[in-house]
CSV table of C-alpha atoms (C1' of nucleotides) in Angstrom, one decimal:
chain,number,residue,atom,x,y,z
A,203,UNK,CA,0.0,0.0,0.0
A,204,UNK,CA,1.2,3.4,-0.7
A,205,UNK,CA,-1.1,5.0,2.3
A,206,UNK,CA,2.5,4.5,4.4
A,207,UNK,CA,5.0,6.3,2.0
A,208,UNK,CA,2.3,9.0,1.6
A,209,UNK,CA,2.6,10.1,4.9
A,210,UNK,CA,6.1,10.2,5.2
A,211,UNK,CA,6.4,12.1,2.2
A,212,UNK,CA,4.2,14.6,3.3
A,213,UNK,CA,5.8,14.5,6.3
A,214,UNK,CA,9.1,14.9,4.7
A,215,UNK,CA,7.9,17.8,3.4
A,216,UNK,CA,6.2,19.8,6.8
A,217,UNK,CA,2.9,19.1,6.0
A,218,UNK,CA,0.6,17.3,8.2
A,219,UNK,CA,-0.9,14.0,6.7
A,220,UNK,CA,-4.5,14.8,6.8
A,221,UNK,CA,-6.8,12.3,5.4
A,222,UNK,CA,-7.5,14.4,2.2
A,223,UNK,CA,-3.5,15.5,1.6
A,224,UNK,CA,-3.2,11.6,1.7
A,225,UNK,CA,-5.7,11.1,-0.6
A,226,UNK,CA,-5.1,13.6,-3.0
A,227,UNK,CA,-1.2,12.7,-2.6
A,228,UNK,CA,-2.0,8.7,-3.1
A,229,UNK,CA,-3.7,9.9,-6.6
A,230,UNK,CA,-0.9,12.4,-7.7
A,231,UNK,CA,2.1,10.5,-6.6
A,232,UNK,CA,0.7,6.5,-6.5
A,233,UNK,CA,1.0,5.8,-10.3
A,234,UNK,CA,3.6,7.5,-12.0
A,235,UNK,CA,4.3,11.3,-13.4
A,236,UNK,CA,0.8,12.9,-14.3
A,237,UNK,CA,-0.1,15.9,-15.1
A,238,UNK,CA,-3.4,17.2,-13.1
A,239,UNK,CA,-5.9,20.5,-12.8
A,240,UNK,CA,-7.7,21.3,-9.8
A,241,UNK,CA,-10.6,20.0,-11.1
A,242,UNK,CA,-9.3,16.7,-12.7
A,243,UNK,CA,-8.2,16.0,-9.2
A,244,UNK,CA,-10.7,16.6,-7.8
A,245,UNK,CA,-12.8,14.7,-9.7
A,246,UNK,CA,-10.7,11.8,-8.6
A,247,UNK,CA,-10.9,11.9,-5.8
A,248,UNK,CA,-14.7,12.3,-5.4
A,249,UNK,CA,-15.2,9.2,-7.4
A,250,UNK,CA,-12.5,7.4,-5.1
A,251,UNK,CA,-15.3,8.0,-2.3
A,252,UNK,CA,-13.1,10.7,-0.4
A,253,UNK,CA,-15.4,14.0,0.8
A,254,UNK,CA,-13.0,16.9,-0.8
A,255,UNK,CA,-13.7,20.3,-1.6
A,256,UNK,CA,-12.1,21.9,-4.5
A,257,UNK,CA,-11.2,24.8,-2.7
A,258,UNK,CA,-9.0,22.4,-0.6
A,259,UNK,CA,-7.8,20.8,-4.0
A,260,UNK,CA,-6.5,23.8,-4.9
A,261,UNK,CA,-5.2,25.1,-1.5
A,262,UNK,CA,-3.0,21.5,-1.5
A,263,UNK,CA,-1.7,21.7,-4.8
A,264,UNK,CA,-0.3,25.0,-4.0
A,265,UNK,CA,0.6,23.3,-0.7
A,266,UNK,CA,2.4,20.8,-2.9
A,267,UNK,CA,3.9,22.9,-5.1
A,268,UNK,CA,5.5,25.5,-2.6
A,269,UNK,CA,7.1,22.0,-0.6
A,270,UNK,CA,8.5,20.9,-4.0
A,271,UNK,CA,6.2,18.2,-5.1
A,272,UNK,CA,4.5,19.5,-7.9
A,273,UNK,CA,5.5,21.9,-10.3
A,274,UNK,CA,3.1,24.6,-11.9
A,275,UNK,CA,3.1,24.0,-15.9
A,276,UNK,CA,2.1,27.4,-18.0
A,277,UNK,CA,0.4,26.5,-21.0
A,278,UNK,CA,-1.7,29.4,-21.4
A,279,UNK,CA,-5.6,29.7,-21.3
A,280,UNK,CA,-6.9,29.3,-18.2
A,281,UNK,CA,-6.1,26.3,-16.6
A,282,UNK,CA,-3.6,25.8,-14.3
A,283,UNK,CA,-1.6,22.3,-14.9
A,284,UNK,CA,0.4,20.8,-12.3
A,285,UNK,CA,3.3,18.3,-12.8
A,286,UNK,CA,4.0,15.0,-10.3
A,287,UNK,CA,7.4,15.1,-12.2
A,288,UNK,CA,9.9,17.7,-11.2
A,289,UNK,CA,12.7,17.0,-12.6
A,290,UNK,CA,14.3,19.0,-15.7
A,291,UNK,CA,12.0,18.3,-18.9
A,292,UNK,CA,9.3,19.7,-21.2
A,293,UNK,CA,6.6,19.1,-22.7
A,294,UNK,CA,4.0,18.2,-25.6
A,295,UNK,CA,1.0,19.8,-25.2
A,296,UNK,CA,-1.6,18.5,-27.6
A,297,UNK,CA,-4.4,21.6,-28.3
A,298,UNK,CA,-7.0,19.4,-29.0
A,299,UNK,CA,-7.4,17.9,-26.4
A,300,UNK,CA,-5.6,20.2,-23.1
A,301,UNK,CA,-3.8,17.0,-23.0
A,302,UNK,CA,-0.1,17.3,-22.1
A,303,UNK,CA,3.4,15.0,-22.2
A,304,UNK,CA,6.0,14.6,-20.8
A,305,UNK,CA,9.2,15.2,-23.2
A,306,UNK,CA,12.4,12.8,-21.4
A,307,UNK,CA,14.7,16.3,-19.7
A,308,UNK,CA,17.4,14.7,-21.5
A,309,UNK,CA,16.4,15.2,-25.4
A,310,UNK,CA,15.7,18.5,-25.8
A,311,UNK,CA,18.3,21.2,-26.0
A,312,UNK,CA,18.0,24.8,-26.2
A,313,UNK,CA,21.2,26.4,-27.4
A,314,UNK,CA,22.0,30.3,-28.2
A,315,UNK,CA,20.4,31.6,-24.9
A,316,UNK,CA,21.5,35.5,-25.2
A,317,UNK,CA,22.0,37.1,-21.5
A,318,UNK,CA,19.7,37.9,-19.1
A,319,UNK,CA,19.0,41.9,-18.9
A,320,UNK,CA,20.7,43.6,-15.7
A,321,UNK,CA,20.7,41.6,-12.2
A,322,UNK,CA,18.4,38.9,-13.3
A,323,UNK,CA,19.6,35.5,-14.0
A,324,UNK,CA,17.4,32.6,-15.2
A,325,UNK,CA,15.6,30.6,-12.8
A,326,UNK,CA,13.5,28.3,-15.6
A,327,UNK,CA,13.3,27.7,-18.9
A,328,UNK,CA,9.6,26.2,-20.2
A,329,UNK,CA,9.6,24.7,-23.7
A,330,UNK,CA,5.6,23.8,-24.3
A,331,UNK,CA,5.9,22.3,-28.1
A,332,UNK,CA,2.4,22.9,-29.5
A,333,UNK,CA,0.7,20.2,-31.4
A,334,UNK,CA,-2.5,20.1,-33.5
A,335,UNK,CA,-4.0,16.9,-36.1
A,336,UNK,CA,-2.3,16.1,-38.4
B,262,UNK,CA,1.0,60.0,-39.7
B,263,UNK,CA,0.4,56.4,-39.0
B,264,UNK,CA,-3.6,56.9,-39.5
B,265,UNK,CA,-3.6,56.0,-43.0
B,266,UNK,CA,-1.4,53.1,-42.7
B,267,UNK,CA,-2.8,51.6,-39.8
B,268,UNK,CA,-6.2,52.0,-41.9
B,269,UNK,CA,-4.7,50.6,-44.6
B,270,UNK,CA,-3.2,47.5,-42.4
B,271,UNK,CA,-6.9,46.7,-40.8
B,272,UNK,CA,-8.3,46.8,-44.4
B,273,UNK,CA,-6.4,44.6,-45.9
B,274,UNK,CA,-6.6,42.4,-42.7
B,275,UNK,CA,-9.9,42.6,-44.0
B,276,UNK,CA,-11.2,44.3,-40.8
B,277,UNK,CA,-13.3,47.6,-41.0
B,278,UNK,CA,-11.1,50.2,-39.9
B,279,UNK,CA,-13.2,51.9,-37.2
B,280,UNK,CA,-12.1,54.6,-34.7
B,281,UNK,CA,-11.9,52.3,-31.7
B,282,UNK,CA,-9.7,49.3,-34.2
B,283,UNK,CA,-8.0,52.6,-35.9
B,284,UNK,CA,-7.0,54.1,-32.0
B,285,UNK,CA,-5.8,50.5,-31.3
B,286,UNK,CA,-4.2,49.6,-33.6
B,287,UNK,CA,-2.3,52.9,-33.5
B,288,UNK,CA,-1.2,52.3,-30.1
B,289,UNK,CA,-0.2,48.6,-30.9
B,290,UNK,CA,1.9,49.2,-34.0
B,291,UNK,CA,2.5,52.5,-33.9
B,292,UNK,CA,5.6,52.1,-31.9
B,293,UNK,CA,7.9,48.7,-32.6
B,294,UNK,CA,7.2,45.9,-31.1
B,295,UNK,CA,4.9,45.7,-27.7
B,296,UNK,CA,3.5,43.3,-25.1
B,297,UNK,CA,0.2,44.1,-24.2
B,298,UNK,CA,-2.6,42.4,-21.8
B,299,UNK,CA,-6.0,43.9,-22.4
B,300,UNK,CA,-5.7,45.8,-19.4
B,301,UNK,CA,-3.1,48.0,-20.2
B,302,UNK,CA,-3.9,48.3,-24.2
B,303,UNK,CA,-7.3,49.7,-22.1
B,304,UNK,CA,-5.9,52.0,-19.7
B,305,UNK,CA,-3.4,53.3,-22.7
B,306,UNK,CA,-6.5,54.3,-25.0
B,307,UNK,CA,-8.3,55.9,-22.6
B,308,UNK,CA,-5.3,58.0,-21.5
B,309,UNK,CA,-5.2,59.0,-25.1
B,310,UNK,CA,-8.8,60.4,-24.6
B,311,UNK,CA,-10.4,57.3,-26.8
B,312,UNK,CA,-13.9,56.1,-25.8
B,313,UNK,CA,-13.2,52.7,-25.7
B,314,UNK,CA,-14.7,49.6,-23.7
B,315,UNK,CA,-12.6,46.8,-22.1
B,316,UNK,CA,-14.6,44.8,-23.6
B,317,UNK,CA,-14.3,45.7,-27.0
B,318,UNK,CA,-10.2,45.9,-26.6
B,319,UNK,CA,-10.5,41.9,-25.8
B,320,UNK,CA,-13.0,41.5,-28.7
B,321,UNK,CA,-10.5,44.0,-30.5
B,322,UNK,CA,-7.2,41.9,-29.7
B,323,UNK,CA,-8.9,38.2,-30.6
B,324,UNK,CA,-9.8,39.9,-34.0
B,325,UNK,CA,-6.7,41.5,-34.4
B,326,UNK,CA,-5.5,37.9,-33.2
B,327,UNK,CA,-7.1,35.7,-35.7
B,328,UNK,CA,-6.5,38.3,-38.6
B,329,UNK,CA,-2.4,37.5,-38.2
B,330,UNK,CA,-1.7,40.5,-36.8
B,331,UNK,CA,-1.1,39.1,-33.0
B,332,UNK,CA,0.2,36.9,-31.2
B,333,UNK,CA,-1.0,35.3,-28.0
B,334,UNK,CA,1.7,34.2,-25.5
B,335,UNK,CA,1.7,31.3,-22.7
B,336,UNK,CA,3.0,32.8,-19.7
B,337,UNK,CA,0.6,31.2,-17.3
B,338,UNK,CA,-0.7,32.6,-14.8
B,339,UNK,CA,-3.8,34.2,-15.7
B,340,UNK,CA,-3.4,37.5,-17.3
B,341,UNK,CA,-3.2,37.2,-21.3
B,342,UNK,CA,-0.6,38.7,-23.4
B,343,UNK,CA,0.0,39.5,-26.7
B,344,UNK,CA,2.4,40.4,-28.3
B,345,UNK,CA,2.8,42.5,-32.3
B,346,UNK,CA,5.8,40.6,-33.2
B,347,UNK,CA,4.9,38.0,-35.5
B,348,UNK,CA,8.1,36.6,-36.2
B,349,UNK,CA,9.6,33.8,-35.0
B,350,UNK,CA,10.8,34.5,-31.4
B,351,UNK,CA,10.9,33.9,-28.3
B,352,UNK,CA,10.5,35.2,-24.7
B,353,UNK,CA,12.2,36.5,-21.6
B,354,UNK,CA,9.9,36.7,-18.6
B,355,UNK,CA,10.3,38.6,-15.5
B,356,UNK,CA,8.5,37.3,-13.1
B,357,UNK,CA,8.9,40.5,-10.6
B,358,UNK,CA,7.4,42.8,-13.0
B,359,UNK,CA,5.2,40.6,-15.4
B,360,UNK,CA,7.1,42.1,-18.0
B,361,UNK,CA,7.6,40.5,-21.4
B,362,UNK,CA,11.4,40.8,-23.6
B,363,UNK,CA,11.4,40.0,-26.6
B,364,UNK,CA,14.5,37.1,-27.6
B,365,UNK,CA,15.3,37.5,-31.2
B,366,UNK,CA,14.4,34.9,-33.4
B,367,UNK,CA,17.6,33.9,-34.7
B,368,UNK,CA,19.6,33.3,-31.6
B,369,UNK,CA,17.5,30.3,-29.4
B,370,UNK,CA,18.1,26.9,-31.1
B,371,UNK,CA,16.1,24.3,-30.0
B,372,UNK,CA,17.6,20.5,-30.5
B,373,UNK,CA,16.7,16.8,-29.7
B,374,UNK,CA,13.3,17.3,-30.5
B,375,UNK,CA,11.1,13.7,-30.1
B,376,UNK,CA,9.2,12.8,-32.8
B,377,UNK,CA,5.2,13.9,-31.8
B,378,UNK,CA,2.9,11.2,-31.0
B,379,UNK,CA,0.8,9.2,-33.7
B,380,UNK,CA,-1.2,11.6,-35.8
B,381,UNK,CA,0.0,15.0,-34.9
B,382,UNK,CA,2.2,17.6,-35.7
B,383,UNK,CA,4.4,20.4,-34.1
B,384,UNK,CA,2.0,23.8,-34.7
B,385,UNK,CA,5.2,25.8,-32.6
B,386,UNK,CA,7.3,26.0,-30.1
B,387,UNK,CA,7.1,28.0,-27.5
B,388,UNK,CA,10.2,29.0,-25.1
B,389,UNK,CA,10.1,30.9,-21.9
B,390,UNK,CA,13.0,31.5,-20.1
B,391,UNK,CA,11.6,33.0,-16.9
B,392,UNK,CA,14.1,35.5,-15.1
B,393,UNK,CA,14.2,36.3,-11.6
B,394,UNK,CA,16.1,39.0,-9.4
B,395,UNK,CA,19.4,37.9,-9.3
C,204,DC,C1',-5.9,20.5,24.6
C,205,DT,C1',-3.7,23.5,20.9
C,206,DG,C1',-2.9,24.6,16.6
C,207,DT,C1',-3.4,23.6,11.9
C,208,DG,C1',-6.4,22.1,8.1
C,209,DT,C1',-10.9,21.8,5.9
C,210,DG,C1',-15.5,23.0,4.0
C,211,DC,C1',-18.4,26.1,2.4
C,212,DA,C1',-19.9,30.0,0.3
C,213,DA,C1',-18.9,34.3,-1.1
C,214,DA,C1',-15.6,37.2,-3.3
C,215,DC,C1',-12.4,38.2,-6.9
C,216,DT,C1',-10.1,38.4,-11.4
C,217,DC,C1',-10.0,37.9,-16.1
C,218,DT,C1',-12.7,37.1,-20.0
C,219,DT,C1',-16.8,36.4,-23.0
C,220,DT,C1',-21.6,37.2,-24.5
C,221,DG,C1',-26.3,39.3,-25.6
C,222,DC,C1',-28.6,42.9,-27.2
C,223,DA,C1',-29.8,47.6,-28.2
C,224,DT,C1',-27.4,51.6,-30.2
C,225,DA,C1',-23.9,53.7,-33.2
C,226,DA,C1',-20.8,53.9,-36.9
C,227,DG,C1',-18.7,52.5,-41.4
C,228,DT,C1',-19.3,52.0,-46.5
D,27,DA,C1',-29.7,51.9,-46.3
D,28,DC,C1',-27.4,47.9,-45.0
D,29,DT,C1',-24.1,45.7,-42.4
D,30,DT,C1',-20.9,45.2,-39.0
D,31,DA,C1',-18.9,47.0,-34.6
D,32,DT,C1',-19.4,48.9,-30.1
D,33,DG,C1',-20.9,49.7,-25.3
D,34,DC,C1',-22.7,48.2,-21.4
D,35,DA,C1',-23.9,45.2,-18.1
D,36,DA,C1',-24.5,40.7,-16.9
D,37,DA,C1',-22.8,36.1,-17.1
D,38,DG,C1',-19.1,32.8,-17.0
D,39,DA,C1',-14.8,30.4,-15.9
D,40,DG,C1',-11.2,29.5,-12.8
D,41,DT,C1',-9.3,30.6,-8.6
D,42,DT,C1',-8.8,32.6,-3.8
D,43,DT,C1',-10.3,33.9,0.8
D,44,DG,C1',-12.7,34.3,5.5
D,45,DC,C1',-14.5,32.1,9.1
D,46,DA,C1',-16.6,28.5,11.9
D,47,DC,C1',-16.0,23.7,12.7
D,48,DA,C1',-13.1,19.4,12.6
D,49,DC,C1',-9.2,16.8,13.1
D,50,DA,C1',-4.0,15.6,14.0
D,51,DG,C1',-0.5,15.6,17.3
DNA sequence: CTGTGTGCAAACTCTTTGCATAAGT
DNA sequence: ACTTATGCAAAGAGTTTGCACACAG
């Protein structure tokens, strides 16, 4: 069961397990790198039988994301998209469908980076590579 | 003056160049290249004493949008920004201020690129490198 | 017990839409 | 005149917040 190394990561992390951060984290964290809204999540979670409010979906995913276990995606429109996987890498994001992917950190490289303006140095660089039908 | 030309520019964008598109449109290309949110494109005509609605500079901006003449960007968050440079280029973002530098086209490379998934194509690319106080 | 987290509803921000009026050709 | 654009206000999404109650330590 992963209801164990739940808690300890959010332990890990300074936040209290509480039965919905262990739920939600089970979901985010129990089955590989996915890439989640508030309300996908929280759609989960209501059909897993857990009592969740989105509000508190979205006040732990920001919870998350400040302790370093999810990373904010920006794709534009409207939607925020989190990301289980925080390690360097970019993404496929297929218009169609709001549906993104995970491109391996290792393939792409961006070369010819011209220097940052006056004291401010990079802290990120997003590649989002836009796909439509074919 | 740039009132003809702009006219001219809506025209054969095949949009009727009225006062509110003309006063726009003046403001957004009137003066090299710009990033604007609806907000300030807003507050910026109505400093110039044009009777515009925000309304009509978002209806304004998705014309000007789908006509070729903008460009929306991805930052995230949840303003939107666009942006008169059409070319192929990226961005610098600075988080701090929310403010938008343009990255000439010609110097980002972008390498290692995955083939897409069955069915679909690469529409673009966007790149963000986001910049924080150093 | 004590303090932090949650739920709910209401507030907020940004953006879009519907419909009567105004303006362009 | 005829058609298309605009203004306004209201609706709509997504997200955040305030406060009373509930739960973890």
């Amino acid at each position: 069961m992963t209801g164990v190394d739940v808690s300890k990561l959010l332990r890990r992390a300074g936040l209290r397990p509480t039965r919905q951060r262990v739920a939600l984290a089970a979901l985010l964290f129990g089955n590989g790198d996915r890439h989640v809204t508030a309300e996908i999540l929280h759609e989960e979670a209501v059909k897993a039988g857990e009592r969740v409010s989105l509000a508190t979906v979205y006040n732990t995913l920001h919870q998350f994301e400040r302790a370093g276990l999810l990373r904010e995606i920006a794709i534009g429109g409207q939607r925020a998209y989190f990301d289980t996987n925080i390690s360097n890498h970019n993404h496929f994001f297929v218009e169609a469908e709001g549906r993104l992917v995970d491109i391996p950190g290792s393939s792409i490289r961006v070369d010819g980076l011209p220097e940052p303006p006056e004291h401010l140095e990079i802290s990120h660089i997003d590649v989002v590579v836009r796909l439509v039908r074919k």
